[in-house]
Each structure stands twice: as structure tokens, then as C-alpha cells.
Short mmCIF file of C-alpha atoms in Angstrom, two decimals:
data_model
loop_
_atom_site.label_atom_id
_atom_site.label_comp_id
_atom_site.label_asym_id
_atom_site.label_seq_id
_atom_site.Cartn_x
_atom_site.Cartn_y
_atom_site.Cartn_z
CA MET A 541 129.83 27.81 229.84
CA ASN A 542 129.50 24.09 229.66
CA LEU A 543 131.16 23.08 232.95
CA GLN A 544 129.65 24.43 236.15
CA TYR A 545 130.43 23.87 239.74
CA GLN A 546 127.67 23.71 242.37
CA LEU A 547 127.85 23.76 246.12
CA LYS A 548 125.79 20.97 247.68
CA ALA A 549 126.06 19.70 251.31
CA GLY A 550 129.33 21.32 251.76
CA SER A 551 130.94 19.84 248.70
CA TYR A 552 131.70 21.19 245.23
CA TYR A 553 130.22 19.18 242.38
CA LEU A 554 131.25 19.81 238.83
CA TYR A 555 128.67 19.27 236.15
CA ASP A 556 128.85 19.25 232.32
CA MET A 557 125.57 21.08 231.50
CA ARG A 558 125.66 19.39 227.99
CA ASP A 559 124.74 16.23 229.61
CA THR A 560 121.11 15.43 229.80
CA PRO A 561 119.39 15.20 233.04
CA SER A 562 118.20 11.60 234.27
CA ALA A 563 114.73 10.76 233.30
CA VAL A 564 114.20 9.32 236.88
CA THR A 565 115.87 11.67 239.15
CA GLY A 566 115.93 14.91 236.96
CA GLU A 567 119.69 15.56 237.87
CA ARG A 568 122.75 15.39 235.95
CA ARG A 569 125.66 13.12 236.66
CA PHE A 570 128.45 15.00 238.40
CA LYS A 571 131.92 14.88 236.88
CA LEU A 572 133.81 15.67 240.21
CA LYS A 573 132.97 15.82 243.91
CA THR A 574 135.49 17.58 246.31
CA ASP A 575 135.49 19.55 249.60
CA LEU A 576 138.23 21.98 248.51
CA LEU A 577 138.89 23.27 245.04
CA ALA A 578 142.13 24.40 243.27
CA ILE A 579 142.56 26.28 240.01
CA ALA A 580 145.79 26.45 238.22
CA PHE A 581 146.20 29.35 235.73
CA ASP A 582 148.55 31.59 233.93
CA SER A 583 149.22 34.74 236.11
CA TYR A 584 150.01 36.79 232.83
CA THR A 585 147.06 35.94 230.72
CA GLY A 586 144.66 34.80 233.57
CA GLU A 587 143.84 31.63 231.37
CA VAL A 588 142.69 28.56 233.33
CA HIS A 589 144.92 25.60 232.79
CA GLN A 590 143.35 22.92 235.12
CA HIS A 591 140.82 22.85 237.97
CA GLY A 592 139.78 20.15 240.45
CA THR A 593 141.14 18.58 243.66
CA PRO A 594 143.97 20.44 245.26
CA SER A 595 146.42 17.34 245.29
CA ARG A 596 145.80 16.70 241.66
CA ILE A 597 146.29 20.31 240.47
CA GLN A 598 149.43 20.69 242.61
CA SER A 599 150.83 17.68 241.10
CA TRP A 600 149.98 18.91 237.52
CA ALA A 601 151.52 22.15 238.30
CA SER A 602 154.73 20.75 239.55
CA ASN A 603 155.23 18.52 236.78
CA THR A 604 154.23 21.07 234.11
CA ARG A 605 156.74 23.69 235.73
CA ARG A 606 159.45 21.01 235.74
CA ARG A 607 158.93 20.33 232.10
CA LEU A 608 158.72 24.03 231.08
CA ARG A 609 162.11 24.74 232.97
CA ALA A 610 163.70 21.70 231.27
CA ALA A 611 162.69 23.16 227.95
CA GLY A 612 164.22 26.45 228.85
CA LEU A 613 160.82 28.24 229.32
CA TRP A 614 161.56 29.70 232.78
CA GLN A 615 159.02 32.64 232.50
CA GLU A 616 156.16 30.39 231.51
CA ALA A 617 156.99 28.11 234.50
CA GLU A 618 156.97 31.00 236.86
CA ASP A 619 153.64 32.32 235.51
CA ILE A 620 151.79 29.12 236.58
CA VAL A 621 149.82 29.98 239.70
CA VAL A 622 147.75 27.51 241.82
CA ILE A 623 145.07 28.91 244.29
CA SER A 624 143.08 26.38 246.43
CA GLY A 625 140.56 26.55 249.07
CA PRO A 626 136.85 27.05 249.53
CA PHE A 627 135.87 29.70 246.99
CA PRO A 628 132.53 31.33 246.38
CA VAL A 629 130.84 29.15 243.63
CA GLU A 630 130.11 32.26 241.62
CA GLU A 631 133.85 33.07 241.40
CA ILE A 632 134.81 29.61 240.39
CA ASN A 633 132.25 29.59 237.50
CA LYS A 634 133.34 32.89 236.36
CA CYS A 635 137.06 31.68 236.08
CA LEU A 636 135.65 28.78 233.91
CA TRP A 637 133.49 31.08 231.67
CA ILE A 638 135.34 34.43 231.30
CA LYS A 639 138.75 34.35 229.96
CA GLY A 640 141.35 36.18 232.02
CA TYR A 641 139.02 36.25 235.06
CA CYS A 642 141.42 34.34 237.28
CA ARG A 643 143.99 37.16 237.09
CA ARG A 644 141.39 39.45 238.59
CA LEU A 645 140.40 36.95 241.16
CA LEU A 646 144.00 36.70 242.36
CA GLN A 647 144.05 40.36 243.07
CA ARG A 648 140.99 40.09 245.14
CA LEU A 649 141.79 36.87 246.80
CA SER A 650 142.30 38.30 250.37
CA GLN A 651 138.85 39.97 250.00
CA LEU A 652 136.76 36.93 249.13
CA PRO A 653 134.44 35.51 251.57
CA HIS A 654 134.81 31.78 252.67
CA GLY A 655 133.11 29.76 249.90
CA LYS A 656 131.08 27.51 251.90
CA LEU A 657 129.49 29.90 254.13
CA GLN A 658 125.97 30.61 253.10
CA GLN A 659 124.36 33.96 253.21
CA ARG A 660 122.29 34.19 256.32
CA PRO A 661 118.62 35.58 255.93
CA ALA A 662 118.15 39.05 257.45
CA PRO A 663 116.82 38.67 261.13
CA GLN A 664 113.01 38.61 261.33
CA HIS A 665 112.01 41.20 263.94
CA ASN A 666 108.59 40.30 265.37
CA SER A 667 106.75 41.32 268.45
CA TYR A 668 108.00 38.30 270.46
CA SER A 669 111.66 39.21 269.93
CA LYS A 670 110.94 42.78 270.97
CA THR A 671 109.15 42.00 274.11
CA HIS A 672 111.60 39.33 275.15
CA SER A 673 114.76 41.10 274.26
CA GLY A 674 116.41 40.39 277.61
CA ALA A 675 116.46 36.59 277.43
CA LYS A 676 119.13 36.15 280.11
CA ASN A 677 117.09 37.99 282.82
CA TRP A 678 115.38 34.91 283.80
CA GLN A 679 118.51 33.26 285.19
CA ARG A 680 119.14 33.05 289.01
CA LYS A 681 121.81 35.07 290.47
CA ALA A 682 124.21 33.48 292.92
CA ALA A 683 123.71 34.48 296.65
#
């Protein structure tokens, strides 16, 4: 639970929560900033191998698969899965904190919402919006 991602200004920031916050700003120093995130994990156990920028994680996965195949470990090479994209921060952090969670995440991947879309607050219904519900009625009609 030491590593944690946070979404700020449309980017993912990775923080090590063991670091002490700055005395001046009150914020921790981030370890990584990226717009998209990739996670490499074992599809059989769900264990996270690497996480970070998609290009670095894809490169790591390709090299690791190549090395495993060269050692004759074909199944272990096939078990490495890389997923990338804008994921919800809660799901990313669960992958880091809960052993085997990535396997469950992979099964629900198509149902996950876009990670950078913020929840919109429920619409406020006030008397003005009720009385002026036909906002387009003021436009002129062509003759």
C-alpha cells in the first residue's frame, strides 16, 4: 500500500506514501507522471510485474517474453499480459494493493468506465430551470 496513483489535471501521478510531504507545499514528490497507464501482470496468478508508461511496459514485456521463451518457459511467457489505457484510479490502486486483483480486472475490462471521466454531480433542480425548461423557444423562426 506504499505506492498509490492519483489523477490530477488529466494525468496519472504515482506517489510513494512513505515519503514525507514537503514542509513548504505539503505535497509529496511524485515518482511518475503519465497520461496513459499500462500494467503488466501474470494472467494465471494475477500478480503485478510492472506498471507505468505504456511504451516502457510494452518494451519490458517483449524482452521478458523473449528471455522466457529462450529459456524454454513458453507458458510463463504466454501468461504475461499487458493492459493499457485510461483506467479508473481506484482500479489501478487495487491492482497494486491486492494480490491477484489484476486477473479479476482483466475479466471486467470491457465494462470499466473511462478512467479520466469524472463523476458529474447530480443536476440541481431549482425553480429557474423548471420555469425556463423550453430554452430554445426564444429563437426566431424563418419566414
